[in-house]
CSV table of C-alpha atoms and ligand atoms in Angstrom, one decimal:
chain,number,residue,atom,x,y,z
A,1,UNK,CA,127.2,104.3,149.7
A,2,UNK,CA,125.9,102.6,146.8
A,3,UNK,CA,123.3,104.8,145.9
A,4,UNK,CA,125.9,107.4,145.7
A,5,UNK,CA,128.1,105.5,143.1
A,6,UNK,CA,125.4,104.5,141.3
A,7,UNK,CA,124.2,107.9,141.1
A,8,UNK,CA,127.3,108.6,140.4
A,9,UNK,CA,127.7,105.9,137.8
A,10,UNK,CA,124.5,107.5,136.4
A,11,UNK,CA,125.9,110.8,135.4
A,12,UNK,CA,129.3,109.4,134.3
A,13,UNK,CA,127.2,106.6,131.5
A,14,UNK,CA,124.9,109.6,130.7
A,15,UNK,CA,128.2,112.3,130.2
A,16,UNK,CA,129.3,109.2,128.3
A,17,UNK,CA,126.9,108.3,125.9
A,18,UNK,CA,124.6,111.2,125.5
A,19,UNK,CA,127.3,112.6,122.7
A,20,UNK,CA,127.2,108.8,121.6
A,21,UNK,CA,123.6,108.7,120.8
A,22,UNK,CA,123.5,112.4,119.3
A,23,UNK,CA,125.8,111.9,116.7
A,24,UNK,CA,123.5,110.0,114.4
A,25,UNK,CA,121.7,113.0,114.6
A,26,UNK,CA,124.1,115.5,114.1
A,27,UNK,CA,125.3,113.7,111.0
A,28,UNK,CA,122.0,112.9,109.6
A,29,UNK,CA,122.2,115.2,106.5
A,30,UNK,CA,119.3,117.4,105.0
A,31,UNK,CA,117.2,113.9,104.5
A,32,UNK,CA,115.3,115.3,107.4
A,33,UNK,CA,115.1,118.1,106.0
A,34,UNK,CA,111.2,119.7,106.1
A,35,UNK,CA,108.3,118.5,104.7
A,36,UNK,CA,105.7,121.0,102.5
A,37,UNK,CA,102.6,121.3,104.1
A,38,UNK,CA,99.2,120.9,103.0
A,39,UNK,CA,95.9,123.0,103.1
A,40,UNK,CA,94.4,124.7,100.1
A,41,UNK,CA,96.1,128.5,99.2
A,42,UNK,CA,94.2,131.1,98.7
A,43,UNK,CA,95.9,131.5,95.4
A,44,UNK,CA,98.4,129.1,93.4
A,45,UNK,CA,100.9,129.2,96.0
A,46,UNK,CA,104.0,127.7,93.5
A,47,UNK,CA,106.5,129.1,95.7
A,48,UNK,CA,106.0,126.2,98.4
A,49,UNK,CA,106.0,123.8,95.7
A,50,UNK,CA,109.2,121.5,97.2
A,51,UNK,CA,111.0,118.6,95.4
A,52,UNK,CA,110.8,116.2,98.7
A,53,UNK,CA,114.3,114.7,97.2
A,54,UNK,CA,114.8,111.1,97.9
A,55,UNK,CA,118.2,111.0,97.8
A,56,UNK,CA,118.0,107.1,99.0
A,57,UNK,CA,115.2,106.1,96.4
A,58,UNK,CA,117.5,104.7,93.5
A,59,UNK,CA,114.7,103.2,91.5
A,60,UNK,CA,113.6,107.0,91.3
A,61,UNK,CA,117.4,108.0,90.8
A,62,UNK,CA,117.5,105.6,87.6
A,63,UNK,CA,114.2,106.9,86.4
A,64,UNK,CA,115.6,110.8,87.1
A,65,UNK,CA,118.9,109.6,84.5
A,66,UNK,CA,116.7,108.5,81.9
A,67,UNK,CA,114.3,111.8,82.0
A,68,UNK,CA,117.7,113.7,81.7
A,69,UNK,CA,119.0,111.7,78.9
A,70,UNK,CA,115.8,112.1,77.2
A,71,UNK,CA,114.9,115.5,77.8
A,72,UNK,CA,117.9,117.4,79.0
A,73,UNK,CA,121.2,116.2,78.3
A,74,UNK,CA,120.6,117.7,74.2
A,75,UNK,CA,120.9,120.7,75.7
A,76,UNK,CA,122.7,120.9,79.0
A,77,UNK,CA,125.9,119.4,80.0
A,78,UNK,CA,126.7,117.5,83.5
A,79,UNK,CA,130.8,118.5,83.2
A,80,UNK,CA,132.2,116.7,86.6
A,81,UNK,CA,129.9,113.5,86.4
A,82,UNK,CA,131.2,110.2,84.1
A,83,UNK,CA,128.7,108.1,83.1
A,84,UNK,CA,130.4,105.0,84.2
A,85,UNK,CA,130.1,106.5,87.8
A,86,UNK,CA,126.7,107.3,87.0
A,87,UNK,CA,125.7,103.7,86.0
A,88,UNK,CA,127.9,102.4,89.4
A,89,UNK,CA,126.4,104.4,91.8
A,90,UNK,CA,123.0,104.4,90.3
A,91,UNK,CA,123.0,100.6,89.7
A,92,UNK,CA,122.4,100.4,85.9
A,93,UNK,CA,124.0,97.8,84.4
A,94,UNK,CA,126.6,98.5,81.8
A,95,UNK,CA,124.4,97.5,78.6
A,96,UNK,CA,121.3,99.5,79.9
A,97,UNK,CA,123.7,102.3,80.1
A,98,UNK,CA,125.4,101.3,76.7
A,99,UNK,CA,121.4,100.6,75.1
A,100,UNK,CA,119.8,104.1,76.9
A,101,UNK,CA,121.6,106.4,78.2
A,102,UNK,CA,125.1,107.2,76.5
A,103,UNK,CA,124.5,109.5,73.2
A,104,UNK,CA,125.9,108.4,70.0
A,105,UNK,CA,129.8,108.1,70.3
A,106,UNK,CA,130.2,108.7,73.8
A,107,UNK,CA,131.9,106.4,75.7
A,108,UNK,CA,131.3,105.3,79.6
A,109,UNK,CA,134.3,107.1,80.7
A,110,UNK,CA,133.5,110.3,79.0
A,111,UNK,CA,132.1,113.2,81.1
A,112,UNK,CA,128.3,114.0,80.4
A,113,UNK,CA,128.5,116.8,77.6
A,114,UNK,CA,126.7,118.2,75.0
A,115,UNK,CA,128.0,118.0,71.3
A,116,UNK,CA,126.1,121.0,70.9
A,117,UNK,CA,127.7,124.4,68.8
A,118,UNK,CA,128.0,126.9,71.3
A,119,UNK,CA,127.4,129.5,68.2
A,120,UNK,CA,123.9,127.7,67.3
A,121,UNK,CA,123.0,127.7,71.2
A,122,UNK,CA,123.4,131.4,71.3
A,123,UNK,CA,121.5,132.1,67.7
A,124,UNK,CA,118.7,129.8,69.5
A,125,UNK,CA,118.4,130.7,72.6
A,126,UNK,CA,119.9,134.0,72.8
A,127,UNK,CA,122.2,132.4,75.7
A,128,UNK,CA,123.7,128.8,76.5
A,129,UNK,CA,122.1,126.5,78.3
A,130,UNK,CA,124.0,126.3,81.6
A,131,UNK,CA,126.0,123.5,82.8
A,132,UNK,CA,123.6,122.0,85.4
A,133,UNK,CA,126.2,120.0,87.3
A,134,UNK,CA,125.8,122.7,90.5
A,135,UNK,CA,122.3,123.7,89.9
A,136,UNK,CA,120.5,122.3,92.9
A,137,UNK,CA,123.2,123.5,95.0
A,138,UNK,CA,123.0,127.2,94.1
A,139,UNK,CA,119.8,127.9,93.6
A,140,UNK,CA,118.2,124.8,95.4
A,141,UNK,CA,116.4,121.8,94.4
A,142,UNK,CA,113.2,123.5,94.9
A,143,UNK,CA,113.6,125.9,92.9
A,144,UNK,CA,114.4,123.3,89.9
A,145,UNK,CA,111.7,121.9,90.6
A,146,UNK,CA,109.3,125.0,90.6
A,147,UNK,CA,111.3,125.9,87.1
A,148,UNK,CA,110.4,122.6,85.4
A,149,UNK,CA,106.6,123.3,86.7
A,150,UNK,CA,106.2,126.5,85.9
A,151,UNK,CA,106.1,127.4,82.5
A,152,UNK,CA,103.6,128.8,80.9
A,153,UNK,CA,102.3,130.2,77.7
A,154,UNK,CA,103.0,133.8,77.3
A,155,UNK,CA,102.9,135.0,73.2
A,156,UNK,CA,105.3,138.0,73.8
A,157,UNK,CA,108.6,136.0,74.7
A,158,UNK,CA,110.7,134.5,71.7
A,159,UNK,CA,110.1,131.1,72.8
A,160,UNK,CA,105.7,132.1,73.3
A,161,UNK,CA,106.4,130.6,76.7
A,162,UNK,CA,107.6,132.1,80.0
A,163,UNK,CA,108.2,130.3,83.6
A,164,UNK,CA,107.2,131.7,87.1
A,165,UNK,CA,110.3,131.0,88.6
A,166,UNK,CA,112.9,132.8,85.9
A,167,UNK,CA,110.7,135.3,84.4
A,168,UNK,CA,112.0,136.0,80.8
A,169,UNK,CA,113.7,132.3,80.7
A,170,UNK,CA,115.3,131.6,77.5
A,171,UNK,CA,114.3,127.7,78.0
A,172,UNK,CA,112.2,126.8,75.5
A,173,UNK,CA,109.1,124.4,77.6
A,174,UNK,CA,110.8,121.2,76.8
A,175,UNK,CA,108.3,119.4,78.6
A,176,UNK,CA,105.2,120.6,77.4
A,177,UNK,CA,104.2,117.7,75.1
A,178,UNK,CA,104.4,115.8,79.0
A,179,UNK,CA,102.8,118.2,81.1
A,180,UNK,CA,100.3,119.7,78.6
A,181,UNK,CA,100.2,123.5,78.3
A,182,UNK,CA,98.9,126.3,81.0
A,183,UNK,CA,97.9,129.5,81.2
A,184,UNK,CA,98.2,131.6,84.2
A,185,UNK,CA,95.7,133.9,85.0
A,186,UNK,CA,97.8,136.2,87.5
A,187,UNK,CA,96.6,138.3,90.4
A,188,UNK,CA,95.7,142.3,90.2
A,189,UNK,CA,98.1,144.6,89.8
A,190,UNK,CA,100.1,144.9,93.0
A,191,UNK,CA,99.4,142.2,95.1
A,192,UNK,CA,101.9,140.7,97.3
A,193,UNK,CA,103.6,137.4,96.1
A,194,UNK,CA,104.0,134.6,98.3
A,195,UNK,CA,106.9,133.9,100.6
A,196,UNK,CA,109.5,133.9,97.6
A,197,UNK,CA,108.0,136.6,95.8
A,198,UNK,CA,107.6,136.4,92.5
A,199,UNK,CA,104.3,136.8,90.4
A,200,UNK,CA,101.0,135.9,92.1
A,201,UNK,CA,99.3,133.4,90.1
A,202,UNK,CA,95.1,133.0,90.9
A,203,UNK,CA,94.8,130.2,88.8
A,204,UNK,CA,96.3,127.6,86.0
A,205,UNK,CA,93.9,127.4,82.8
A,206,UNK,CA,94.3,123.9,81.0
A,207,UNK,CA,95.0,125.0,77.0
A,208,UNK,CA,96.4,121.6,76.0
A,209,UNK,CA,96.3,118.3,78.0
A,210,UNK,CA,99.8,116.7,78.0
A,211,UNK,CA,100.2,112.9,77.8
A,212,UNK,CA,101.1,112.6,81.2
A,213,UNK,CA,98.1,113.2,84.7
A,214,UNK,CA,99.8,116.0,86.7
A,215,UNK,CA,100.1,113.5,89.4
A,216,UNK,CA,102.8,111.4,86.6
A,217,UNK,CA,104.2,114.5,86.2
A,218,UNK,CA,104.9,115.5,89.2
A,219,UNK,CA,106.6,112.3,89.7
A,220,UNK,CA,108.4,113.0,86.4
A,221,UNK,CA,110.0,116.5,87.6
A,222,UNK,CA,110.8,115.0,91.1
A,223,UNK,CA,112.7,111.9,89.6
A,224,UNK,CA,114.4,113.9,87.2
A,225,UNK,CA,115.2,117.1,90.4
A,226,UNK,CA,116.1,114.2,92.7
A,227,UNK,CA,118.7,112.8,90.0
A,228,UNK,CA,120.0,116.4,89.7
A,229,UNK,CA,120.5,116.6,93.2
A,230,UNK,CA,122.5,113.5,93.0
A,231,UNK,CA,124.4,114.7,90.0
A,232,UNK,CA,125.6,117.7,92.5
A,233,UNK,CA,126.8,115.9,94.9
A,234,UNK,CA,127.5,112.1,94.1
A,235,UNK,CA,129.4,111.2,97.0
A,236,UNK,CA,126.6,111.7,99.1
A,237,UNK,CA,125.2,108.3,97.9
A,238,UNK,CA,127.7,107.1,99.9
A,239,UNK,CA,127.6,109.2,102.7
A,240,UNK,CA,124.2,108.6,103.3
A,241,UNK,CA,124.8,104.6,103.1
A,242,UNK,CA,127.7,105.6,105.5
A,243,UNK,CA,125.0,107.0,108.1
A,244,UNK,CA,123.4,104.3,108.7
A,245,UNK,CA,126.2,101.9,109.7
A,246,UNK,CA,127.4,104.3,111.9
A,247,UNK,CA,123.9,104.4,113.5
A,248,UNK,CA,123.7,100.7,113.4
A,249,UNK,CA,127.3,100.4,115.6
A,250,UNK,CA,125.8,103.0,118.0
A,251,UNK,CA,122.9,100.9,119.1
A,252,UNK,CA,124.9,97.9,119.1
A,253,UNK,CA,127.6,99.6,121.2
A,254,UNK,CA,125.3,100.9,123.6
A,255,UNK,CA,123.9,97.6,123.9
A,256,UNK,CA,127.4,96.2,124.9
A,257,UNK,CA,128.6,99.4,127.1
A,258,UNK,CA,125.2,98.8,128.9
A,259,UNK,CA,125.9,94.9,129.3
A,260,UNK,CA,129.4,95.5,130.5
A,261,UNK,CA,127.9,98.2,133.0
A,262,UNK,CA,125.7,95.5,134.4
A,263,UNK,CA,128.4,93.0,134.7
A,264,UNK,CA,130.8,95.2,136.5
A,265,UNK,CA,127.7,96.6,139.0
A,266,UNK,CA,126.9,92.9,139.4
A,267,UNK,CA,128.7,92.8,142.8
A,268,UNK,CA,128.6,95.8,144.3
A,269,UNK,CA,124.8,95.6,144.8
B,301,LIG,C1,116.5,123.0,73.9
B,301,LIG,C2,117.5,123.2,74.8
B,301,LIG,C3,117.1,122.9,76.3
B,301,LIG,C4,116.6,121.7,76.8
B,301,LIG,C5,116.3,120.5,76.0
B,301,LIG,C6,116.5,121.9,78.2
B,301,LIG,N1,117.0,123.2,78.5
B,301,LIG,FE1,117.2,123.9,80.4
B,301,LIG,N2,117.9,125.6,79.7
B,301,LIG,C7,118.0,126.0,78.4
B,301,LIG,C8,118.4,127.3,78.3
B,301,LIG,C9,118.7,128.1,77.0
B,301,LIG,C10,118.6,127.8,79.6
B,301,LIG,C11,119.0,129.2,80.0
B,301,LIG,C12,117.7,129.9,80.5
B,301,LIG,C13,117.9,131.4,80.9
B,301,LIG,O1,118.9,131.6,81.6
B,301,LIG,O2,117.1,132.2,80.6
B,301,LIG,C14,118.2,126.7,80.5
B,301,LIG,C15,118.2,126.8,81.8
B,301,LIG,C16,117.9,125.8,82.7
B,301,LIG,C17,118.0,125.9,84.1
B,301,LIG,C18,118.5,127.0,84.9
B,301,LIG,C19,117.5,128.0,85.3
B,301,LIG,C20,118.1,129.1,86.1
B,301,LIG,O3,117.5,129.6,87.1
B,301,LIG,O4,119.2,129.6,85.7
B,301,LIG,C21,117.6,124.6,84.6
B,301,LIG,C22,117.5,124.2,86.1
B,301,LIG,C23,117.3,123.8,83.5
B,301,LIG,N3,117.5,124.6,82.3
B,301,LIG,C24,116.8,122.5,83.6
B,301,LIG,C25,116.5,121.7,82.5
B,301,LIG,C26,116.0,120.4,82.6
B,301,LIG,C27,115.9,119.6,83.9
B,301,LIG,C28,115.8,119.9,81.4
B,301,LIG,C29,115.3,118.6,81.0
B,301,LIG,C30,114.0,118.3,81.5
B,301,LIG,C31,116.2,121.0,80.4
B,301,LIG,N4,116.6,122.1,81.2
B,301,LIG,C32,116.1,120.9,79.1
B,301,LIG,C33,117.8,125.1,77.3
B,301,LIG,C34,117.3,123.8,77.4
């Protein structure tokens, strides 16, 4: 008889709680999202090349804001993001913001623009520099990330540089005094590209050391890709903060349904 209930009992708390204890899961954004692998390529494999986004890292968040405000925001415009909101969800406090990263005669409230003539943008660049508020959205924050990486020089293009992930990109290599300058010494006429296609690159020659070690820069890039990512989609700041109390009132409920099971069973057995 009481096997029976228990076993019964058994289904009914494992009916119960199994959707209880998935849920964390379920809602448990692309954080989880994979990892790149290792091993050495065959050739420069930049298409794997992936941003690992810490959307929880704000320290690398704040350091991101400041490599846009440095080296980006001249140029391209973040339209739906304030920088008050920006300083609030990125903890910086209002005279860092004020001291580093508002331009001349913006205020906190404005929206992050450039006061850049569109006319002179188009004589420069032959196109404007896109708004990059939805960037890592579209196209994916790998992909940013394999942008701001690879340039290289190429003496035909306007700008004497081109980049493997938008060949022909009318973005001048901004960076290059950071990174240093490469050459890419490309594969043989028709071979394959990697899984995202693209040109195969053998090998990166070093024709001017940057001030940065590649290892800095990476960590430059991925700051300033994981702040971009942010940028997309601030809310999911919270969101994220959001997951883990809900994850935290699972356990603690489990541990209470599970006490209140024994309790009840107390007498029966
Ligand atoms: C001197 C102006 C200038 C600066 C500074 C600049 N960019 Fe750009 N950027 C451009 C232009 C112009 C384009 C358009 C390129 C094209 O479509 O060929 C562009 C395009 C892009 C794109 C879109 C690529 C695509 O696939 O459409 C990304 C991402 C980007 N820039 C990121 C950055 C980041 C990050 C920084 C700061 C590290 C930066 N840019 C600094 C001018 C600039």
């Amino acid at each position: 008889m009481s096997t029976r209930i228990t076993r019964r009992l058994g289904v009914f708390s494992v009916r119960l709680l199994a959707p209880l204890l998935l849920a964390p899961l379920m809602l448990a954004p692309a954080a989880m999202a994979a990892e790149g692998h290792g091993g050495e390529p065959a050739h420069v494999n930049w298409q794997d090349w992936k941003a690992n986004n810490q959307i929880g890292d704000q320290a690398s968040l704040q350091r991101g804001a400041a490599n846009f405000a440095n080296y980006c925001a001249s140029c391209h415009s973040l339209k739906y993001l304030r920088y008050e909101r920006m300083a609030k969800d990125l903890g910086i406090p209002d005279d860092l913001l004020r001291k580093n990263l508002l331009p001349d005669g913006a205020k906190p409230t404005d929206y992050m623009m450039v006061n850049f003539p569109k006319a002179d943008a188009e004589a420069w660049f032959g196109k404007l520099p896109p708004d990059l508020s939805l960037i890592t959205r579209s196209k994916g924050s790998d992909y940013v990330y394999q942008f701001l990486k690879g340039f290289y020089v190429d003496q035909s293009t306007a700008t004497k540089t081109n980049n493997l992930a938008l060949p022909g990109a009318a973005m001048p290599a901004v960076l290059s005094e950071l990174e240093g300058v490469k050459r890419a010494v490309f594969a043989e006429q028709g071979a394959v590209g990697g899984h995202g296609g693209g040109p195969v690159v053998e090998r990166f020659e070093v024709v001017a050391a940057g001030s940065l070690s590649p290892e800095k820069y990476d960590a430059f890039v991925r700051d300033t890709v994981n702040f971009m990512s942010y940028a997309g989609e601030p809310s999911q700041l919270q969101r994220n903060d959001l997951g883990i109390w809900v994850v935290l009132f699972l356990l603690v409920f489990t541990g209470f349904a599970w006490l209140l099971k024994r309790e009840y069973w107390r007498d029966v057995h």
